[in-house]
Short mmCIF file of C-alpha atoms in Angstrom, two decimals:
data_model
loop_
_atom_site.label_atom_id
_atom_site.label_comp_id
_atom_site.label_asym_id
_atom_site.label_seq_id
_atom_site.Cartn_x
_atom_site.Cartn_y
_atom_site.Cartn_z
CA MET A 219 0.00 0.00 0.00
CA SER A 220 3.01 2.29 0.39
CA ALA A 221 3.28 2.33 -3.39
CA THR A 222 0.07 4.32 -3.66
CA THR A 223 1.67 7.59 -2.51
CA MET A 224 4.75 7.65 -4.71
CA GLY A 225 4.15 5.14 -7.45
CA ARG A 226 0.76 5.38 -9.06
CA PRO A 227 2.08 4.36 -12.50
CA VAL A 228 3.74 1.33 -10.92
CA VAL A 229 0.52 0.23 -9.32
CA SER A 230 -1.55 0.71 -12.43
CA SER A 231 0.94 -1.12 -14.63
CA ILE A 232 0.79 -4.02 -12.19
CA ARG A 233 -3.01 -3.95 -12.45
CA LEU A 234 -2.69 -3.89 -16.23
CA ALA A 235 -0.43 -6.95 -16.15
CA TRP A 236 -2.93 -8.74 -13.92
CA SER A 237 -5.78 -8.04 -16.24
CA PHE A 238 -3.77 -9.67 -19.02
CA THR A 239 -3.40 -12.95 -17.15
CA GLY A 240 -6.83 -13.93 -18.48
CA TRP A 241 -5.63 -13.40 -22.02
CA ARG A 242 -2.45 -15.30 -21.31
CA ARG A 243 -4.48 -18.48 -21.11
CA LEU A 244 -5.36 -18.02 -24.79
CA VAL A 245 -1.75 -18.20 -25.93
CA THR A 246 -1.44 -22.01 -26.04
CA PRO A 247 -4.69 -22.63 -27.94
CA LEU A 248 -3.74 -19.90 -30.39
CA VAL A 249 -0.32 -21.45 -31.00
CA LEU A 250 -1.95 -24.84 -31.55
CA VAL A 251 -4.38 -23.43 -34.09
CA LEU A 252 -1.58 -21.63 -35.89
CA ALA A 253 0.49 -24.82 -35.95
CA TRP A 254 -2.51 -26.70 -37.30
CA GLN A 255 -2.92 -24.08 -40.03
CA ALA A 256 0.78 -24.27 -40.87
CA LEU A 257 0.75 -28.08 -41.05
CA ALA A 258 -2.32 -27.97 -43.28
CA MET A 259 -0.71 -25.44 -45.61
CA THR A 260 2.65 -27.20 -45.89
CA GLY A 261 1.19 -30.63 -46.47
CA PRO A 262 1.52 -32.98 -43.47
CA ILE A 263 -2.20 -32.78 -42.71
CA SER A 264 -4.32 -33.49 -45.76
CA VAL A 265 -7.73 -31.89 -46.08
CA ARG A 266 -9.28 -35.38 -46.07
CA THR A 267 -7.98 -35.90 -42.57
CA LEU A 268 -8.63 -32.46 -41.18
CA ALA A 269 -9.50 -29.22 -42.90
CA SER A 270 -7.44 -26.19 -41.98
CA PRO A 271 -8.85 -23.63 -39.52
CA LEU A 272 -9.03 -21.06 -42.27
CA GLN A 273 -10.93 -23.48 -44.49
CA VAL A 274 -13.38 -24.13 -41.63
CA LEU A 275 -14.03 -20.42 -41.25
CA VAL A 276 -14.55 -19.94 -44.96
CA THR A 277 -16.95 -22.91 -45.08
CA ALA A 278 -18.85 -21.68 -42.04
CA TRP A 279 -19.27 -18.29 -43.72
CA GLY A 280 -20.39 -19.88 -46.96
CA LEU A 281 -22.94 -22.13 -45.21
CA THR A 282 -24.26 -19.19 -43.24
CA VAL A 283 -24.69 -16.97 -46.25
CA SER A 284 -26.41 -19.72 -48.21
CA GLY A 285 -28.90 -20.14 -45.35
CA GLU A 286 -28.06 -23.80 -44.94
CA LEU A 287 -26.41 -23.45 -41.55
CA PRO A 288 -29.17 -21.31 -40.00
CA TRP A 289 -31.77 -23.81 -41.22
CA HIS A 290 -30.01 -26.85 -39.74
CA LEU A 291 -29.30 -24.92 -36.57
CA ALA A 292 -32.97 -24.00 -36.23
CA VAL A 293 -34.05 -27.61 -36.69
CA SER A 294 -31.58 -28.84 -34.06
CA LEU A 295 -32.52 -26.09 -31.63
CA GLY A 296 -36.19 -26.94 -32.12
CA ARG A 297 -35.53 -30.58 -31.23
CA VAL A 298 -33.55 -29.67 -28.13
CA ALA A 299 -36.13 -27.12 -27.03
CA ALA A 300 -39.05 -29.54 -27.44
CA GLY A 301 -37.21 -32.44 -25.80
CA LEU A 302 -35.94 -30.28 -23.00
CA ALA A 303 -39.36 -28.78 -22.32
CA ILE A 304 -40.92 -32.24 -22.07
CA GLY A 305 -38.04 -33.80 -20.15
CA VAL A 306 -37.57 -30.99 -17.66
CA SER A 307 -41.31 -30.65 -16.92
CA LEU A 308 -41.63 -34.41 -16.54
CA GLY A 309 -38.53 -34.70 -14.35
CA THR A 310 -39.48 -31.75 -12.18
CA GLY A 311 -43.08 -32.90 -11.81
CA LEU A 312 -42.11 -36.44 -10.83
CA ALA A 313 -39.45 -35.16 -8.45
CA LEU A 314 -41.96 -32.92 -6.69
CA VAL A 315 -44.45 -35.77 -6.37
CA ALA A 316 -41.75 -38.06 -4.98
CA GLY A 317 -40.10 -35.39 -2.86
CA LEU A 318 -43.15 -33.90 -1.22
CA SER A 319 -45.04 -37.03 -0.18
CA ARG A 320 -44.17 -40.45 1.21
CA LEU A 321 -46.72 -42.12 -1.04
CA GLY A 322 -45.28 -40.28 -4.03
CA GLU A 323 -41.81 -41.49 -3.15
CA THR A 324 -42.98 -45.10 -2.95
CA VAL A 325 -44.83 -44.92 -6.22
CA VAL A 326 -42.43 -42.80 -8.28
CA ASP A 327 -38.92 -43.04 -6.92
CA ALA A 328 -38.30 -46.78 -7.18
CA PRO A 329 -39.18 -47.12 -10.88
CA VAL A 330 -37.33 -43.93 -11.78
CA GLN A 331 -34.21 -45.08 -9.96
CA MET A 332 -34.39 -48.42 -11.78
CA LEU A 333 -34.81 -46.80 -15.19
CA ARG A 334 -31.95 -44.47 -14.39
CA THR A 335 -29.48 -47.34 -14.30
CA LEU A 336 -30.27 -48.01 -17.94
CA PRO A 337 -28.00 -46.08 -20.35
CA PHE A 338 -30.80 -44.19 -22.07
CA LEU A 339 -28.97 -44.00 -25.38
CA ALA A 340 -29.29 -47.77 -25.58
CA LEU A 341 -33.01 -47.27 -26.06
CA VAL A 342 -32.55 -45.90 -29.58
CA PRO A 343 -33.46 -49.17 -31.34
CA LEU A 344 -36.60 -49.50 -29.24
CA PHE A 345 -37.53 -45.87 -29.89
CA ILE A 346 -37.16 -46.41 -33.63
CA LEU A 347 -39.52 -49.37 -33.41
CA TRP A 348 -42.01 -47.40 -31.34
CA PHE A 349 -41.84 -43.97 -32.92
CA GLY A 350 -40.46 -44.62 -36.40
CA ILE A 351 -37.68 -42.47 -37.83
CA GLY A 352 -39.33 -39.06 -37.89
CA GLU A 353 -39.04 -36.26 -35.36
CA THR A 354 -40.72 -38.15 -32.51
CA PRO A 355 -37.88 -40.54 -31.55
CA LYS A 356 -35.38 -37.67 -31.67
CA ILE A 357 -37.41 -35.47 -29.35
CA ALA A 358 -38.27 -38.46 -27.14
CA LEU A 359 -34.60 -39.31 -26.74
CA VAL A 360 -33.75 -35.75 -25.70
CA ALA A 361 -36.72 -35.73 -23.32
CA LEU A 362 -35.72 -39.02 -21.72
CA GLY A 363 -32.10 -37.99 -21.36
CA THR A 364 -32.91 -34.66 -19.75
CA ALA A 365 -35.58 -35.96 -17.36
CA PHE A 366 -33.18 -37.93 -15.14
CA PRO A 367 -30.67 -35.23 -14.12
CA ILE A 368 -33.39 -32.75 -13.28
CA TYR A 369 -35.39 -35.41 -11.42
CA LEU A 370 -32.46 -36.48 -9.26
CA ASN A 371 -31.46 -32.93 -8.39
CA VAL A 372 -34.93 -31.56 -7.67
CA PHE A 373 -35.68 -34.62 -5.52
CA ALA A 374 -32.41 -34.22 -3.60
CA GLY A 375 -33.06 -30.49 -3.26
CA VAL A 376 -36.54 -30.98 -1.83
CA ARG A 377 -35.34 -33.65 0.58
CA GLY A 378 -32.28 -31.64 1.58
CA VAL A 379 -34.26 -28.79 3.13
CA GLU A 380 -32.95 -27.77 6.54
CA PRO A 381 -35.51 -29.37 8.91
CA ARG A 382 -35.18 -26.55 11.43
CA LEU A 383 -36.34 -24.06 8.81
CA VAL A 384 -39.44 -26.18 8.29
CA GLU A 385 -40.05 -26.21 12.04
CA MET A 386 -39.61 -22.46 12.13
CA GLY A 387 -42.19 -22.13 9.37
CA ARG A 388 -44.62 -24.30 11.30
CA VAL A 389 -44.13 -22.25 14.47
CA PHE A 390 -44.89 -19.08 12.54
CA GLY A 391 -48.14 -20.46 11.25
CA LEU A 392 -47.36 -21.68 7.73
CA ASP A 393 -49.66 -24.45 6.54
CA ARG A 394 -48.48 -27.20 4.20
CA ARG A 395 -48.92 -25.04 1.13
CA GLY A 396 -47.13 -22.15 2.75
CA LEU A 397 -44.27 -24.39 3.82
CA ILE A 398 -43.84 -25.73 0.31
CA GLY A 399 -44.05 -22.29 -1.29
CA HIS A 400 -41.99 -20.28 1.18
CA VAL A 401 -39.52 -22.85 2.49
CA VAL A 402 -39.21 -26.11 0.54
CA LEU A 403 -39.23 -24.96 -3.09
CA PRO A 404 -36.89 -21.97 -2.65
CA ALA A 405 -34.54 -24.20 -0.67
CA ALA A 406 -34.52 -26.73 -3.51
CA LEU A 407 -33.92 -24.13 -6.23
CA PRO A 408 -30.08 -24.08 -6.20
CA GLN A 409 -29.96 -27.84 -6.59
CA ALA A 410 -32.69 -27.71 -9.23
CA LEU A 411 -30.60 -25.28 -11.28
CA VAL A 412 -27.63 -27.61 -11.03
CA GLY A 413 -29.97 -30.27 -12.40
CA LEU A 414 -31.03 -27.97 -15.23
CA ARG A 415 -27.41 -27.44 -16.16
CA MET A 416 -26.76 -31.16 -16.22
CA SER A 417 -29.93 -31.70 -18.25
CA LEU A 418 -28.76 -29.18 -20.82
CA GLY A 419 -25.49 -31.07 -21.12
CA THR A 420 -27.36 -34.32 -21.65
CA ALA A 421 -29.67 -32.62 -24.14
CA TRP A 422 -26.82 -31.92 -26.57
CA LEU A 423 -25.48 -35.43 -26.11
CA SER A 424 -28.90 -36.92 -26.85
CA LEU A 425 -29.24 -34.63 -29.84
CA VAL A 426 -25.97 -35.85 -31.35
CA VAL A 427 -27.13 -39.45 -31.07
CA ALA A 428 -30.70 -38.72 -32.10
CA GLU A 429 -29.60 -36.91 -35.24
CA GLN A 430 -27.77 -40.03 -36.40
CA ILE A 431 -31.20 -41.61 -36.85
CA ASN A 432 -32.07 -41.04 -40.46
CA ALA A 433 -32.21 -37.26 -40.14
CA ASN A 434 -32.69 -35.04 -43.18
CA ALA A 435 -32.08 -31.79 -41.37
CA GLY A 436 -30.21 -30.59 -38.32
CA ILE A 437 -26.57 -30.24 -37.39
CA GLY A 438 -26.23 -34.02 -37.08
CA PHE A 439 -27.52 -34.43 -40.60
CA LEU A 440 -25.07 -31.79 -41.81
CA ILE A 441 -22.22 -33.74 -40.25
CA ASN A 442 -23.33 -37.15 -41.54
CA ASP A 443 -23.91 -35.77 -44.99
CA ALA A 444 -20.47 -34.16 -44.99
CA ARG A 445 -18.92 -37.49 -43.99
CA ASP A 446 -20.28 -39.10 -47.16
CA PHE A 447 -18.56 -36.42 -49.21
CA LEU A 448 -15.34 -36.41 -47.18
CA ARG A 449 -15.96 -32.76 -46.24
CA THR A 450 -13.97 -32.52 -43.02
CA ASP A 451 -14.44 -28.74 -43.07
CA VAL A 452 -18.21 -29.09 -42.82
CA ILE A 453 -17.86 -31.74 -40.10
CA LEU A 454 -15.71 -29.35 -38.12
CA VAL A 455 -18.24 -26.55 -38.56
CA GLY A 456 -20.90 -28.86 -37.11
CA LEU A 457 -18.74 -29.86 -34.16
CA LEU A 458 -17.87 -26.25 -33.50
CA LEU A 459 -21.56 -25.41 -33.52
CA TYR A 460 -22.33 -28.15 -30.97
CA ALA A 461 -19.60 -26.76 -28.72
CA LEU A 462 -20.86 -23.19 -29.06
CA LEU A 463 -24.44 -24.23 -28.31
CA GLY A 464 -23.31 -26.07 -25.18
CA LEU A 465 -21.39 -23.02 -24.05
CA LEU A 466 -24.35 -20.76 -24.76
CA ALA A 467 -26.71 -22.98 -22.76
CA ASP A 468 -24.33 -23.01 -19.83
CA THR A 469 -24.05 -19.22 -19.92
CA LEU A 470 -27.84 -18.97 -19.94
CA VAL A 471 -28.21 -21.11 -16.82
CA ARG A 472 -25.44 -19.16 -15.10
CA GLY A 473 -27.34 -15.97 -15.83
CA LEU A 474 -30.50 -17.58 -14.48
CA GLU A 475 -28.63 -18.56 -11.31
CA ARG A 476 -27.32 -15.04 -10.83
CA ARG A 477 -30.84 -13.67 -11.05
CA MET A 478 -32.70 -16.29 -9.05
CA LEU A 479 -30.09 -17.02 -6.41
CA ALA A 480 -29.08 -13.45 -5.68
CA TRP A 481 -29.52 -14.20 -1.98
CA ARG A 482 -26.76 -16.79 -1.79
CA PRO A 483 -23.79 -15.75 0.34
CA GLN A 484 -21.22 -16.35 -2.39
CA LEU A 485 -23.24 -14.25 -4.82
CA VAL A 486 -24.13 -11.49 -2.39
CA ARG A 487 -21.90 -8.48 -2.83
CA ASN A 488 -21.77 -6.33 0.24
CA MET B 226 -52.28 -31.83 40.52
CA ASP B 227 -55.17 -30.02 39.00
CA GLY B 228 -57.38 -32.94 38.12
CA SER B 229 -58.02 -31.95 34.50
CA ILE B 230 -57.47 -34.91 32.24
CA SER B 231 -58.43 -33.82 28.75
CA PRO B 232 -55.78 -32.39 26.46
CA ILE B 233 -56.36 -28.72 25.80
CA LEU B 234 -54.40 -26.44 23.56
CA LEU B 235 -56.27 -23.19 23.34
CA ASP B 236 -56.34 -19.69 24.67
CA GLY B 237 -55.63 -19.74 28.35
CA PRO B 238 -57.40 -17.20 30.52
CA GLY B 239 -54.58 -14.67 30.33
CA GLY B 240 -51.56 -16.67 31.39
CA ALA B 241 -50.06 -20.01 30.46
CA ARG B 242 -51.14 -23.13 32.32
CA ILE B 243 -49.37 -26.46 32.12
CA ARG B 244 -50.46 -29.46 34.13
CA ASN B 245 -49.19 -32.98 34.42
CA LEU B 246 -46.93 -32.79 31.38
CA THR B 247 -44.94 -35.98 31.01
CA ARG B 248 -42.76 -36.76 28.04
CA ARG B 249 -40.83 -39.97 27.79
CA PHE B 250 -38.83 -41.14 24.79
CA GLN B 251 -36.78 -44.07 26.01
CA GLY B 252 -35.69 -44.64 29.55
CA PRO B 253 -36.50 -42.09 32.27
CA ALA B 254 -39.07 -39.35 31.68
CA VAL B 255 -37.67 -36.21 30.05
CA LEU B 256 -40.53 -34.19 31.51
CA ASP B 257 -41.99 -35.67 34.67
CA ARG B 258 -45.54 -34.60 35.63
CA LEU B 259 -44.55 -30.99 35.14
CA ASP B 260 -46.85 -28.22 36.39
CA LEU B 261 -46.21 -24.60 35.48
CA ASP B 262 -48.18 -21.36 35.46
CA ILE B 263 -46.93 -18.19 33.85
CA GLN B 264 -48.86 -15.01 34.63
CA PRO B 265 -49.69 -12.61 31.80
CA GLY B 266 -46.77 -10.32 31.22
CA GLN B 267 -44.44 -12.26 33.49
CA PHE B 268 -40.82 -12.74 32.47
CA VAL B 269 -39.74 -16.24 33.49
CA ALA B 270 -36.30 -17.70 33.04
CA LEU B 271 -35.85 -21.45 32.91
CA LEU B 272 -32.46 -22.81 33.88
CA GLY B 273 -31.26 -26.35 33.68
CA ALA B 274 -28.30 -28.48 32.75
CA SER B 275 -28.29 -30.20 29.35
CA GLY B 276 -30.66 -33.12 29.43
CA SER B 277 -32.87 -31.54 32.08
CA GLY B 278 -35.80 -31.33 29.68
CA LYS B 279 -35.58 -27.62 28.76
CA THR B 280 -35.63 -28.23 25.04
CA THR B 281 -38.47 -30.75 25.23
CA LEU B 282 -40.60 -28.35 27.28
CA LEU B 283 -39.93 -25.54 24.84
CA ARG B 284 -40.70 -27.68 21.82
CA THR B 285 -43.95 -28.80 23.38
CA LEU B 286 -44.99 -25.22 24.14
CA ALA B 287 -44.03 -24.17 20.62
CA GLY B 288 -46.36 -26.83 19.23
CA LEU B 289 -43.52 -28.79 17.63
CA ASP B 290 -43.96 -31.80 19.92
CA PRO B 291 -47.32 -33.41 20.67
CA VAL B 292 -49.14 -32.84 23.97
CA PRO B 293 -49.86 -36.17 25.66
CA ASP B 294 -53.50 -37.07 26.27
CA ASP B 295 -53.34 -36.78 30.05
CA ALA B 296 -51.68 -33.36 30.09
CA VAL B 297 -53.10 -29.85 30.02
CA VAL B 298 -51.28 -27.22 28.00
CA ALA B 299 -53.28 -24.01 27.75
CA LEU B 300 -51.33 -21.13 26.29
CA PRO B 301 -52.18 -17.52 25.49
CA GLN B 302 -52.13 -17.31 21.71
CA PRO B 303 -50.32 -16.68 19.53
CA VAL B 304 -47.12 -18.34 20.68
CA ALA B 305 -43.97 -16.96 19.07
CA VAL B 306 -40.43 -18.29 19.30
CA ALA B 307 -36.95 -16.87 18.93
CA PHE B 308 -34.64 -19.84 18.48
CA GLN B 309 -31.01 -20.31 19.36
CA GLN B 310 -30.14 -19.77 15.70
CA PRO B 311 -31.92 -16.94 13.89
CA LEU B 312 -33.36 -19.44 11.35
CA LEU B 313 -34.09 -16.76 8.79
CA LEU B 314 -35.06 -17.86 5.29
CA PRO B 315 -31.95 -16.89 3.28
CA TRP B 316 -33.96 -16.36 0.08
CA LYS B 317 -36.22 -13.74 1.61
CA THR B 318 -35.26 -10.20 2.47
CA VAL B 319 -35.16 -9.19 6.11
CA HIS B 320 -38.55 -7.55 5.73
CA SER B 321 -40.17 -10.59 4.09
CA ASN B 322 -38.74 -12.82 6.81
CA VAL B 323 -40.46 -10.75 9.46
CA ALA B 324 -43.69 -10.65 7.46
CA LEU B 325 -43.64 -14.45 6.99
CA GLY B 326 -47.07 -15.92 7.57
CA LEU B 327 -48.65 -12.57 8.48
CA THR B 328 -52.04 -11.85 7.00
CA GLY B 329 -53.99 -8.66 6.60
CA ALA B 330 -53.55 -5.52 4.58
CA ASP B 331 -51.23 -3.93 7.13
CA ALA B 332 -48.83 -6.92 7.30
CA ASN B 333 -46.05 -5.07 5.50
CA ALA B 334 -46.40 -1.97 7.64
CA ARG B 335 -46.39 -4.05 10.82
CA ALA B 336 -43.24 -5.87 9.75
CA ALA B 337 -41.49 -2.59 8.99
CA GLU B 338 -42.58 -1.24 12.34
CA ALA B 339 -41.26 -4.30 14.18
CA LEU B 340 -37.93 -3.93 12.41
CA ALA B 341 -37.80 -0.28 13.39
CA GLU B 342 -38.29 -1.35 17.01
CA VAL B 343 -35.19 -3.53 16.89
CA GLY B 344 -33.27 -0.75 15.12
CA LEU B 345 -32.99 -2.35 11.69
CA THR B 346 -34.89 0.06 9.47
CA HIS B 347 -31.77 0.48 7.35
CA ARG B 348 -31.55 -3.29 6.70
CA LEU B 349 -35.16 -3.75 5.55
CA HIS B 350 -34.26 -5.06 2.10
CA ALA B 351 -31.00 -6.78 2.97
CA TRP B 352 -30.43 -10.50 2.42
CA PRO B 353 -30.01 -12.44 5.69
CA ALA B 354 -26.59 -13.67 4.52
CA THR B 355 -25.27 -10.11 4.80
CA LEU B 356 -26.31 -9.64 8.45
CA SER B 357 -24.06 -9.95 11.47
CA GLY B 358 -25.00 -12.49 14.15
CA GLY B 359 -26.53 -9.82 16.35
CA GLU B 360 -28.50 -8.27 13.50
CA ALA B 361 -29.85 -11.65 12.44
CA GLN B 362 -30.98 -12.37 16.00
CA ARG B 363 -32.68 -8.96 16.15
CA VAL B 364 -34.57 -9.83 12.96
CA ALA B 365 -35.62 -13.09 14.64
CA LEU B 366 -36.89 -11.08 17.62
CA ALA B 367 -38.81 -8.74 15.33
CA ARG B 368 -40.32 -11.75 13.58
CA ALA B 369 -41.53 -13.09 16.92
CA LEU B 370 -42.83 -9.76 18.26
CA VAL B 371 -44.65 -8.67 15.12
CA ARG B 372 -47.26 -11.33 15.88
CA ALA B 373 -48.11 -9.64 19.20
CA PRO B 374 -47.56 -12.95 21.02
CA GLY B 375 -49.42 -13.92 24.15
CA LEU B 376 -46.50 -16.15 25.00
CA LEU B 377 -42.97 -15.42 23.82
CA LEU B 378 -40.54 -18.34 23.94
CA LEU B 379 -36.86 -17.46 23.87
CA ASP B 380 -34.70 -20.54 23.30
CA GLU B 381 -31.19 -19.46 24.31
CA PRO B 382 -31.36 -16.76 21.66
CA PHE B 383 -28.18 -15.05 22.86
CA ALA B 384 -26.00 -18.12 23.35
CA ALA B 385 -24.22 -17.83 20.01
CA LEU B 386 -23.48 -14.09 20.31
CA ASP B 387 -20.30 -12.47 21.57
CA ALA B 388 -20.39 -11.08 25.12
CA LEU B 389 -20.86 -7.41 24.18
CA THR B 390 -23.58 -8.10 21.65
CA ARG B 391 -25.28 -10.31 24.23
CA LEU B 392 -25.43 -7.48 26.74
CA ARG B 393 -26.93 -5.15 24.14
CA MET B 394 -29.46 -7.83 23.24
CA HIS B 395 -30.43 -8.18 26.92
CA ALA B 396 -31.23 -4.49 27.06
CA LEU B 397 -33.17 -4.70 23.82
CA VAL B 398 -35.22 -7.70 24.96
CA LEU B 399 -36.10 -6.00 28.23
CA ASP B 400 -37.09 -2.87 26.36
CA LEU B 401 -39.31 -4.80 23.96
CA TRP B 402 -40.81 -6.88 26.75
CA ARG B 403 -41.71 -3.73 28.71
CA ARG B 404 -43.38 -2.24 25.67
CA HIS B 405 -45.37 -5.32 24.58
CA ARG B 406 -45.66 -7.27 27.83
CA PRO B 407 -46.03 -10.80 26.52
CA ALA B 408 -45.70 -13.62 29.02
CA THR B 409 -42.11 -14.63 28.33
CA LEU B 410 -40.25 -17.87 28.91
CA LEU B 411 -36.51 -17.55 28.44
CA VAL B 412 -34.71 -20.86 28.29
CA THR B 413 -31.04 -20.41 29.08
CA HIS B 414 -28.03 -22.03 30.67
CA ASP B 415 -26.58 -18.64 31.58
CA VAL B 416 -27.35 -17.90 35.23
CA ASP B 417 -26.29 -14.25 34.95
CA GLU B 418 -28.65 -13.76 32.05
CA ALA B 419 -31.52 -15.26 34.03
CA VAL B 420 -30.86 -13.11 37.09
CA ALA B 421 -30.40 -9.95 35.02
CA LEU B 422 -33.62 -10.32 33.03
CA ALA B 423 -36.31 -12.40 34.72
CA ASP B 424 -39.05 -11.74 37.31
CA ARG B 425 -38.99 -15.34 38.21
CA ILE B 426 -36.41 -18.06 37.80
CA LEU B 427 -37.06 -21.77 37.53
CA VAL B 428 -34.56 -24.59 37.72
CA LEU B 429 -35.45 -27.75 35.84
CA GLU B 430 -33.89 -31.03 36.83
CA HIS B 431 -34.79 -34.48 35.53
CA GLY B 432 -37.99 -33.10 34.05
CA ARG B 433 -39.26 -31.46 37.24
CA ILE B 434 -39.10 -27.90 38.49
CA VAL B 435 -36.90 -28.11 41.58
CA LEU B 436 -36.55 -24.42 42.30
CA ASP B 437 -38.93 -21.52 41.68
CA VAL B 438 -37.71 -18.14 42.93
CA ALA B 439 -39.07 -14.65 42.48
CA ASN B 440 -36.67 -11.89 41.51
CA HIS B 441 -38.11 -8.48 42.28
CA ALA B 442 -34.94 -6.41 42.05
CA PRO B 443 -35.60 -3.21 40.09
CA ARG B 444 -34.26 -3.05 36.55
CA PRO B 445 -31.72 -2.28 35.19
CA ARG B 446 -29.93 -4.63 37.53
CA ASP B 447 -26.43 -4.08 38.78
CA ARG B 448 -24.60 -7.33 38.17
CA GLY B 449 -22.23 -6.51 41.01
CA ALA B 450 -24.96 -5.89 43.62
CA VAL B 451 -25.07 -8.13 46.66
CA GLU B 452 -28.58 -9.44 46.03
CA PHE B 453 -27.66 -10.21 42.42
CA LEU B 454 -24.64 -12.22 43.53
CA THR B 455 -26.55 -13.97 46.31
CA LEU B 456 -29.25 -15.15 43.94
CA ARG B 457 -26.63 -16.14 41.41
CA THR B 458 -24.76 -18.25 43.94
CA ARG B 459 -27.97 -19.90 45.09
CA LEU B 460 -28.90 -20.84 41.54
CA LEU B 461 -25.43 -22.11 40.71
CA GLU B 462 -25.49 -24.26 43.82
CA ARG B 463 -28.85 -25.69 42.84
CA LEU B 464 -27.47 -26.44 39.39
CA GLY B 465 -24.62 -28.28 41.08
CA VAL B 466 -21.79 -26.24 39.60
CA TYR B 467 -20.85 -24.29 42.73
CA SER B 468 -19.14 -25.55 45.80
CA HIS B 469 -17.52 -23.80 48.71
CA GLU B 470 -14.20 -23.97 46.93
CA GLY B 471 -15.52 -22.13 43.88
CA VAL B 472 -16.99 -22.68 40.43
CA PHE B 473 -16.33 -26.01 38.77
CA ALA B 474 -17.93 -25.43 35.46
#
């Protein structure tokens, strides 16, 4: 702190250096991408194996301008949104039934826990038999995959409520509805949002698998189609898109957490 | 014993009346045919070692434990509690915590008024996580008082606070009690606290009240005064922590 009186420039240059530490983390990835580009340009990596970064960018631009990429993106997003909406509502609903009543737990929890041990992606053949090869099995797969993480977390959240807070609520005259609304559900919210985040992760995973099922649109279709024509650049554009969508979803939930959990000690700024 | 057999849990005629309250979990009774009257507006302190049944009595009065069929528990309603921990809902602002469960159009105004009484007007919209221990306990007091309780139960509400804050809280509680005059039962293991605050001090041992002394010294009480120290010694002796050689515990 003695530096503040005599050495303002010193202090601020130190601050400046600190603020660059974030950027420093980008150096290695950047070097790798440059090396990749160099290897692609000089020959060691053929375009059949892996398109160059520059090529990927050019292709992405071309696909965007032609409207192809936005169309496939919209189809994929639609599938995820529909599957997620169904899966998350179903998971949350079942978790509340199981979490809030003993009877509900007996009826719901056991079968859900059993189903959970099944790798849900293994159900694809069955889903094709049941739902055909249209949109239904794709959305159903996303819905199934997303229902479990949200179920487990909402259930754990509801059951993890501090019992003394419930007692306090009873002492101050809250009835069952009041207890659920004022105490149990808000207490379960942080865990529920963790579940939502995990569900979003699973949603993309399910989408990748679902779009291998005879799709004629969507990012998965784009990738499969590109494989048949040895277009590694298009495949890379698709992969990049999956990654970006996952990142975007995560950012969305983080934003949601910041808004809805403003009361949490680690988020409270005081 | 009073002779009443039916379980009652309704408005007492002014004060609190407890007859023949026995609670047994496993082994010896935690509360053993306990009789207790608290006059309206009386400030009673209940002392007792751990395991003496203090907590069980308090939980029963708070309505958290069932009243056995052969006991009478008639309490002036509503009953409000300030617990050892503040037990505020972290996702509600200070104001909403105080207003919890209140009904009526003036609920918000009453909550704000109660918070003003404990000196927290400036923290109305703060999150509980940002409060100090003393502030949080003051919110808990406001939450209890805003209901205009007929019986106020204080369950060692100052035990977790530092010594200075505890003294300030004593003054605040006395001030609030004088203004609102609920019958008050303060459960504590702190003999000084009991002698400084209460009109009447009870010692609970093995589920029975073994000592019931009045304490009419004018407030504020000088903790160095002879009568203060005499009463203190007597209570400590009864609690078995005082011998002629000095304090053991």
